[in-house]
Amino acid sequence: MIRLRDVNKTYKGNVVALRDMSIDIAKQEFVFVVGPTGSGKSTLIRLLIKEEKPDSGRIWVAGKDIGQLSSWKVPLLRRNIGCVFQDFKLLPSKTAYENVAFALEVIGRPPHVIRQQVPQVLDLVGLTKKRDHFPNEMSGGEQQRVSIARAFVNRPLILLADEPTGNLDPSTSVGIMRLLDRINRTGTTVVMSTHDSSIVDTMRRRVVELDRGVLVRDQARGVYGVNA
Amino acid sequence: MIRLRDVNKTYKGNVVALRDMSIDIAKQEFVFVVGPTGSGKSTLIRLLIKEEKPDSGRIWVAGKDIGQLSSWKVPLLRRNIGCVFQDFKLLPSKTAYENVAFALEVIGRPPHVIRQQVPQVLDLVGLTKKRDHFPNEMSGGEQQRVSIARAFVNRPLILLADEPTGNLDPSTSVGIMRLLDRINRTGTTVVMSTHDSSIVDTMRRRVVELDRGVLVRDQARGVYGVNA
Amino acid sequence: MAVNLEYVFRETVSNLKRNVSMASAALLTVAVSLTLVGGALLVKKGVERATVQWRGNVELSIFMKADASQPESEAIDRQLKSMPEVKDYRYVSKPEAFEEFKKIFANEPDVRESLTVEQIPPSYRVVPREAEQTKIVGERFENTAGVFRVSYAKEEVDALVSVTNFLQIMLWGIAAVLLAAASLLILNTIRMAIFARRREVAVMKLVGATNWFIRIPFMLEGLLQGLVGAALAFGVVWIGRDLVQDRVAGARNDIQLFKQFLVTGPDVMTTGFVLLGVGVFVGTIGSALAVRRFLDV
Amino acid sequence: MAVNLEYVFRETVSNLKRNVSMASAALLTVAVSLTLVGGALLVKKGVERATVQWRGNVELSIFMKADASQPESEAIDRQLKSMPEVKDYRYVSKPEAFEEFKKIFANEPDVRESLTVEQIPPSYRVVPREAEQTKIVGERFENTAGVFRVSYAKEEVDALVSVTNFLQIMLWGIAAVLLAAASLLILNTIRMAIFARRREVAVMKLVGATNWFIRIPFMLEGLLQGLVGAALAFGVVWIGRDLVQDRVAGARNDIQLFKQFLVTGPDVMTTGFVLLGVGVFVGTIGSALAVRRFLDV
Ligand SMILES: Nc1ncnc2c1ncn2[C@@H]1O[C@H](COP(=O)(O)OP(=O)(O)OP(=O)(O)O)[C@@H](O)[C@H]1O
Ligand SMILES: Nc1ncnc2c1ncn2[C@@H]1O[C@H](COP(=O)(O)OP(=O)(O)OP(=O)(O)O)[C@@H](O)[C@H]1O
Ligand SMILES: [Mg+2]
Ligand SMILES: [Mg+2]
């Protein structure tokens, strides 16, 4: 489903974010990406949705070499990928409902489908009461859950989640992880970066560890810290 | 140092964020504020820096009733309080260095003091190499640390930290907690909201728990979950 | 490009509502700058009308010999009637010409008394269709039998033609400059408004929106701003014209000259359509161009 | 209000650099709209100058009786010399007047031949200091001994006076409207630029910045934008004037009339200072007002 070969990414100012990264992620896999702050987790996710381009190396997503993708096809790529951004990236002038609905409008779903699915998904993340709140009228955790709802409302092939529980309390986090697990079981490949060791340790899924841009560990049914 | 009496805060749309909150926090105390997402932790912090006004009740900070404060004195209040915002609130057109320096410029510190103190503080949070990066050129954790550095660079009387480790990996979090502890020991009152149970459980400081805006627990040397 | 119409309208309306501050700023720019354009266009129209009148009053006189025969006179009459360049003409007989002469020299009895009716030549007063044709018409008659002399206040005619031509060109220039300035200002404002929302555009792209999906609501927004702004400008111009018209109508006779400047209702309507066209075009295309910069994500 | 100057300058420069897109948009608005104002001011100046010349050419004629005595003539000469309202005058003797008469009727020998030198009255041609004074000056001589008739092309003078007055008022109006429009557009743009940075302002306040601490760099920024924008506008106006000047100077004689429109270097400089003043004032005050809205955090 996802394949990277010798991918390098250096930001301006000689900041190496990823170095010679190669990895294969199969369909329906659930992968945790861990690593200290600034180790390149978000960069990896940005490369997968072509928000950034690698300096060298090739990336395949859903069977397509995204380096070869013409720019008008990029939206099609992104519609197959749901993405929870670390900084949420909600549309500030849309309510929670509208933010989630937007992901469906983008792929041309008819209004009656939208009216049916969005409330369902908002209910799943526990935000039914906040549906008409704008992002700046919600708590951090609520915004994060809107972002999660938006990412999977259109049942993407791949779900990328960049620290989706950073602003959630442990019990809400557990709920969200159950949700992600359920989504994964219905056939969606999930790649999730996280700092939450208890989540990684209880889920026991494949763990990929980055350190200063280098893949230092790739462990099936792994734990958060190698010393844990 | 901080005293709330019967404070109520309801946002538009009848969202009760705080209900009949009364609390006293002494000088030099270290207080964790915990509670599920949307329970009013950030609202409490916003009230303390007068970003929001309570609907009823009175609030004293550093001996002053901030409800009575005339608007031109609000900046003076805020200079005595360092605040780490949940969403960082960095100035997007300033580099890491400049963001931190701004907190000193605001209180009129001379340039030579700024040139000396800012690098020190950036070093403390491990961002010396990122000093000339703009916020959008830093990882989530790096931005969060800039926000932390800005909050305590002017040695405030009170440090309010809203989930300051949400985007940090466990070992960096431990480093930041050591830093906050040190700052607390030098006489600064610290109020920190968090979802990180391991931090709360290892520090064993006073824990205040909110649930849907109501103070449900106030425990000296407490732990994160009451069932933990 | 298959974009749901319902989505587009809902999106546009909510964008306008939720970005009221920026949207109204753009609207204001459109209104103010198109008001200037509209004002210039109306003044141009007014001067055009006045010019037509001024030029319409240009005459040439064909003086007949005092002893010109009836057939000679009739031949000239016939020729004048047949010339397409001649708008109007009339015959001034000897007694009429003498009356005119006496009037001109009313205050100078010495001069007045020195001539008799018989000495004054009769003439044809000819109004050419175009001021520029005065000379062409005149020259035809210069050597015709019975004609004593063709007199066209040559200098005056030339001056009038060149002055009005110059005025026209100048006013075209002013209108063009104002139009260019207005377009620039509107584009600039739209660019600012969209710049302020660039992050939003980037997020939309990251969520999988195609360029057209993002662009169309922005264009519709620009279209509406252009339309409403132009309508406001039109309203101001209309009211402005009425005010000026009233003032001029109520003024003393001695600025009668300016009555010729007056513009008609249809002139104002035409100007209105120009304004609406410019507003809509610049608003729509400007939005499309402005948003373009932020679509490469 | 004790704001560090070094901070203010550094902050202003880096704001301008890092918000280049918005800053240059505001600059463009200042430049374009002040160019319009500058153009209007110069045209106004030009018409003023032309008016002075036109009005300066207004004459009245005091025709003497053909049999007026030498002392009578001298008395009039003396009185004219002593009147402050009289700018200039000259005596047209009988032979001179006859030459003039012959020239006027050069094409009409019948008329020309009908008068002798003796029949033509001599006259004083008087140029009053102000066109409005023509009548006052003339009336003084109407019943003076030896005077046959005072002739002032009354209608023409009245028309000229009212036309030029009207033109002046109209151009004042246009300049005022353009100035108002320019100020509005500039204010509007500045408001947009600051609106786009409202969150930044809010963050500054949350970190403990006083209102003045935030406001001063914004004001300095507005001042610089106003200054540079006005300077650009000034440059365009200057070049525009030179172009027009060259064209007019190179043009054929028959638009000699327009040479009277020419404006001098000092006129342009004055206009430049007005533009700079407006730019700086509106830029600075506009920024202060615009940022004000976002300071209540
Ligand atoms: N636009 C950019 N320009 C320059 N450097 C950048 C840019 N974006 C990221 N970086 C740098 O690249 C490195 C990797 O960043 P990335 O965001 O991928 O880290 P991360 O693993 O997601 O960290 P975190 O856990 O803190 O979110 C960091 O050192 C960061 O400073
Ligand atoms: N501006 C606002 N308008 C309306 N409701 C708001 C606003 N800000 C916050 N709320 C609501 O107030 C409640 C408390 O919000 P607050 O941000 O204090 O929660 P929190 O404890 O910080 O949550 P988190 O852990 O998710 O950050 C939430 O239900 C939130 O939706
Ligand atoms: Mg990251
Ligand atoms: Mg919060």
Short mmCIF file of N, CA and C in Angstrom, two decimals, chain D residues 83-164:
data_model
loop_
_atom_site.label_atom_id
_atom_site.label_comp_id
_atom_site.label_asym_id
_atom_site.label_seq_id
_atom_site.Cartn_x
_atom_site.Cartn_y
_atom_site.Cartn_z
N MET D 83 -6.29 104.91 -11.66
CA MET D 83 -7.20 103.90 -11.11
C MET D 83 -6.48 102.59 -10.78
N PRO D 84 -6.59 102.14 -9.53
CA PRO D 84 -5.90 100.89 -9.17
C PRO D 84 -6.51 99.67 -9.88
N GLU D 85 -7.77 99.79 -10.26
CA GLU D 85 -8.41 98.63 -10.90
C GLU D 85 -7.89 98.39 -12.31
N VAL D 86 -7.20 99.40 -12.85
CA VAL D 86 -6.75 99.27 -14.24
C VAL D 86 -5.35 98.67 -14.29
N LYS D 87 -5.26 97.58 -14.99
CA LYS D 87 -3.96 96.92 -15.07
C LYS D 87 -3.14 97.57 -16.18
N ASP D 88 -3.80 97.84 -17.29
CA ASP D 88 -3.08 98.31 -18.47
C ASP D 88 -4.09 99.01 -19.39
N TYR D 89 -3.61 99.91 -20.14
CA TYR D 89 -4.48 100.51 -21.16
C TYR D 89 -3.62 101.08 -22.27
N ARG D 90 -4.24 101.24 -23.45
CA ARG D 90 -3.51 101.91 -24.53
C ARG D 90 -4.51 102.70 -25.38
N TYR D 91 -3.96 103.69 -26.02
CA TYR D 91 -4.79 104.57 -26.84
C TYR D 91 -4.74 104.07 -28.27
N VAL D 92 -5.90 103.92 -28.91
CA VAL D 92 -5.95 103.54 -30.31
C VAL D 92 -6.42 104.77 -31.10
N SER D 93 -5.48 105.30 -31.88
CA SER D 93 -5.79 106.55 -32.61
C SER D 93 -6.69 106.25 -33.81
N LYS D 94 -7.21 107.30 -34.42
CA LYS D 94 -8.08 107.13 -35.58
C LYS D 94 -7.45 106.26 -36.66
N PRO D 95 -6.22 106.56 -37.11
CA PRO D 95 -5.62 105.73 -38.18
C PRO D 95 -5.47 104.26 -37.76
N GLU D 96 -5.07 104.07 -36.51
CA GLU D 96 -4.92 102.69 -36.04
C GLU D 96 -6.25 101.95 -36.07
N ALA D 97 -7.28 102.66 -35.60
CA ALA D 97 -8.61 102.05 -35.57
C ALA D 97 -9.08 101.73 -36.98
N PHE D 98 -8.73 102.63 -37.92
CA PHE D 98 -9.13 102.41 -39.30
C PHE D 98 -8.45 101.17 -39.89
N GLU D 99 -7.16 100.99 -39.56
CA GLU D 99 -6.42 99.81 -40.03
C GLU D 99 -7.09 98.53 -39.52
N GLU D 100 -7.45 98.61 -38.23
CA GLU D 100 -8.09 97.46 -37.60
C GLU D 100 -9.40 97.13 -38.33
N PHE D 101 -10.18 98.20 -38.57
CA PHE D 101 -11.46 98.05 -39.24
C PHE D 101 -11.27 97.41 -40.61
N LYS D 102 -10.25 97.88 -41.33
CA LYS D 102 -10.01 97.34 -42.66
C LYS D 102 -9.63 95.86 -42.60
N LYS D 103 -8.89 95.52 -41.55
CA LYS D 103 -8.49 94.12 -41.41
C LYS D 103 -9.69 93.22 -41.14
N ILE D 104 -10.53 93.70 -40.25
CA ILE D 104 -11.70 92.90 -39.89
C ILE D 104 -12.57 92.65 -41.12
N PHE D 105 -12.69 93.67 -41.97
CA PHE D 105 -13.55 93.52 -43.14
C PHE D 105 -12.74 93.28 -44.40
N ALA D 106 -11.59 92.70 -44.26
CA ALA D 106 -10.68 92.50 -45.39
C ALA D 106 -11.37 91.79 -46.56
N ASN D 107 -12.27 90.86 -46.22
CA ASN D 107 -12.90 90.09 -47.28
C ASN D 107 -14.19 90.73 -47.79
N GLU D 108 -14.51 91.85 -47.22
CA GLU D 108 -15.76 92.46 -47.62
C GLU D 108 -15.54 93.90 -48.09
N PRO D 109 -15.03 94.02 -49.30
CA PRO D 109 -14.64 95.34 -49.81
C PRO D 109 -15.80 96.34 -49.79
N ASP D 110 -16.98 95.85 -49.99
CA ASP D 110 -18.12 96.76 -50.00
C ASP D 110 -18.19 97.54 -48.70
N VAL D 111 -18.10 96.80 -47.61
CA VAL D 111 -18.14 97.43 -46.30
C VAL D 111 -16.91 98.28 -46.10
N ARG D 112 -15.79 97.68 -46.45
CA ARG D 112 -14.51 98.30 -46.18
C ARG D 112 -14.44 99.70 -46.82
N GLU D 113 -14.87 99.72 -48.05
CA GLU D 113 -14.73 100.97 -48.79
C GLU D 113 -15.72 102.05 -48.36
N SER D 114 -16.67 101.65 -47.53
CA SER D 114 -17.75 102.59 -47.26
C SER D 114 -17.42 103.61 -46.17
N LEU D 115 -16.30 103.45 -45.50
CA LEU D 115 -15.97 104.36 -44.40
C LEU D 115 -14.62 105.04 -44.64
N THR D 116 -14.47 106.21 -44.04
CA THR D 116 -13.18 106.91 -44.14
C THR D 116 -12.54 106.95 -42.76
N VAL D 117 -11.26 107.34 -42.73
CA VAL D 117 -10.54 107.42 -41.46
C VAL D 117 -11.28 108.33 -40.48
N GLU D 118 -11.76 109.40 -41.00
CA GLU D 118 -12.37 110.39 -40.10
C GLU D 118 -13.62 109.85 -39.40
N GLN D 119 -14.27 108.91 -40.06
CA GLN D 119 -15.52 108.39 -39.47
C GLN D 119 -15.29 107.43 -38.31
N ILE D 120 -14.10 106.87 -38.26
CA ILE D 120 -13.81 105.85 -37.23
C ILE D 120 -13.40 106.55 -35.94
N PRO D 121 -14.06 106.18 -34.82
CA PRO D 121 -13.71 106.85 -33.56
C PRO D 121 -12.44 106.29 -32.92
N PRO D 122 -11.61 107.16 -32.33
CA PRO D 122 -10.45 106.65 -31.58
C PRO D 122 -10.97 106.06 -30.26
N SER D 123 -10.13 105.27 -29.61
CA SER D 123 -10.60 104.67 -28.36
C SER D 123 -9.46 104.34 -27.40
N TYR D 124 -9.84 104.15 -26.12
CA TYR D 124 -8.90 103.61 -25.14
C TYR D 124 -9.24 102.13 -24.93
N ARG D 125 -8.24 101.28 -25.06
CA ARG D 125 -8.47 99.86 -24.75
C ARG D 125 -7.93 99.61 -23.35
N VAL D 126 -8.81 99.21 -22.45
CA VAL D 126 -8.45 99.11 -21.03
C VAL D 126 -8.52 97.64 -20.57
N VAL D 127 -7.45 97.20 -19.90
CA VAL D 127 -7.46 95.85 -19.31
C VAL D 127 -7.57 96.01 -17.80
N PRO D 128 -8.71 95.61 -17.23
CA PRO D 128 -8.82 95.74 -15.77
C PRO D 128 -8.02 94.63 -15.07
N ARG D 129 -7.71 94.94 -13.82
CA ARG D 129 -6.91 93.97 -13.08
C ARG D 129 -7.68 92.66 -12.90
N GLU D 130 -8.96 92.75 -12.62
CA GLU D 130 -9.78 91.56 -12.44
C GLU D 130 -10.93 91.61 -13.44
N ALA D 131 -11.24 90.45 -14.00
CA ALA D 131 -12.32 90.43 -14.99
C ALA D 131 -13.61 90.96 -14.39
N GLU D 132 -13.81 90.68 -13.06
CA GLU D 132 -15.05 91.11 -12.42
C GLU D 132 -15.17 92.64 -12.39
N GLN D 133 -14.02 93.34 -12.48
CA GLN D 133 -14.05 94.79 -12.31
C GLN D 133 -14.37 95.52 -13.61
N THR D 134 -14.49 94.76 -14.70
CA THR D 134 -14.69 95.37 -16.00
C THR D 134 -15.82 96.40 -15.98
N LYS D 135 -16.94 96.00 -15.42
CA LYS D 135 -18.11 96.85 -15.45
C LYS D 135 -17.91 98.11 -14.62
N ILE D 136 -17.32 97.89 -13.43
CA ILE D 136 -17.09 99.02 -12.53
C ILE D 136 -16.24 100.08 -13.21
N VAL D 137 -15.16 99.61 -13.84
CA VAL D 137 -14.25 100.54 -14.52
C VAL D 137 -15.01 101.26 -15.63
N GLY D 138 -15.72 100.50 -16.42
CA GLY D 138 -16.41 101.09 -17.56
C GLY D 138 -17.42 102.16 -17.15
N GLU D 139 -18.20 101.85 -16.09
CA GLU D 139 -19.26 102.78 -15.70
C GLU D 139 -18.73 104.16 -15.33
N ARG D 140 -17.52 104.20 -14.80
CA ARG D 140 -16.93 105.47 -14.43
C ARG D 140 -16.84 106.45 -15.61
N PHE D 141 -16.70 105.87 -16.79
CA PHE D 141 -16.42 106.73 -17.94
C PHE D 141 -17.65 106.98 -18.80
N GLU D 142 -18.75 106.37 -18.43
CA GLU D 142 -19.89 106.42 -19.33
C GLU D 142 -20.40 107.84 -19.58
N ASN D 143 -20.34 108.65 -18.54
CA ASN D 143 -20.87 110.00 -18.72
C ASN D 143 -19.77 111.07 -18.72
N THR D 144 -18.56 110.65 -18.92
CA THR D 144 -17.44 111.59 -18.92
C THR D 144 -17.47 112.39 -20.23
N ALA D 145 -17.03 113.63 -20.13
CA ALA D 145 -17.01 114.50 -21.31
C ALA D 145 -16.11 113.91 -22.38
N GLY D 146 -16.55 113.92 -23.63
CA GLY D 146 -15.74 113.47 -24.76
C GLY D 146 -15.92 112.00 -25.06
N VAL D 147 -16.53 111.26 -24.13
CA VAL D 147 -16.71 109.82 -24.36
C VAL D 147 -17.98 109.58 -25.18
N PHE D 148 -17.84 108.83 -26.24
CA PHE D 148 -18.97 108.54 -27.10
C PHE D 148 -19.75 107.35 -26.53
N ARG D 149 -18.99 106.27 -26.16
CA ARG D 149 -19.66 105.07 -25.73
C ARG D 149 -18.61 104.16 -25.07
N VAL D 150 -19.03 103.46 -24.01
CA VAL D 150 -18.13 102.46 -23.43
C VAL D 150 -18.64 101.09 -23.88
N SER D 151 -17.75 100.31 -24.45
CA SER D 151 -18.21 99.00 -24.92
C SER D 151 -17.42 97.90 -24.24
N TYR D 152 -18.12 97.12 -23.49
CA TYR D 152 -17.46 95.93 -22.97
C TYR D 152 -18.31 94.75 -23.39
N ALA D 153 -17.69 93.82 -24.07
CA ALA D 153 -18.46 92.68 -24.54
C ALA D 153 -19.10 92.05 -23.30
N LYS D 154 -20.16 92.71 -22.79
CA LYS D 154 -20.74 92.37 -21.50
C LYS D 154 -21.02 90.87 -21.38
N GLU D 155 -21.69 90.34 -22.36
CA GLU D 155 -22.05 88.93 -22.28
C GLU D 155 -20.82 88.03 -22.20
N GLU D 156 -19.87 88.35 -23.05
CA GLU D 156 -18.67 87.52 -23.07
C GLU D 156 -17.96 87.58 -21.72
N VAL D 157 -17.86 88.81 -21.17
CA VAL D 157 -17.17 88.93 -19.89
C VAL D 157 -17.91 88.15 -18.81
N ASP D 158 -19.22 88.37 -18.75
CA ASP D 158 -20.00 87.65 -17.75
C ASP D 158 -19.83 86.15 -17.91
N ALA D 159 -19.91 85.70 -19.16
CA ALA D 159 -19.79 84.28 -19.41
C ALA D 159 -18.41 83.77 -18.95
N LEU D 160 -17.37 84.52 -19.32
CA LEU D 160 -16.03 84.08 -18.96
C LEU D 160 -15.90 83.98 -17.44
N VAL D 161 -16.38 85.03 -16.77
CA VAL D 161 -16.28 85.03 -15.30
C VAL D 161 -17.01 83.83 -14.72
N SER D 162 -18.24 83.61 -15.18
CA SER D 162 -18.99 82.54 -14.54
C SER D 162 -18.45 81.17 -14.97
N VAL D 163 -18.02 81.09 -16.24
CA VAL D 163 -17.48 79.81 -16.67
C VAL D 163 -16.24 79.45 -15.87
N THR D 164 -15.34 80.41 -15.73
CA THR D 164 -14.11 80.07 -15.01
C THR D 164 -14.39 79.83 -13.53
#
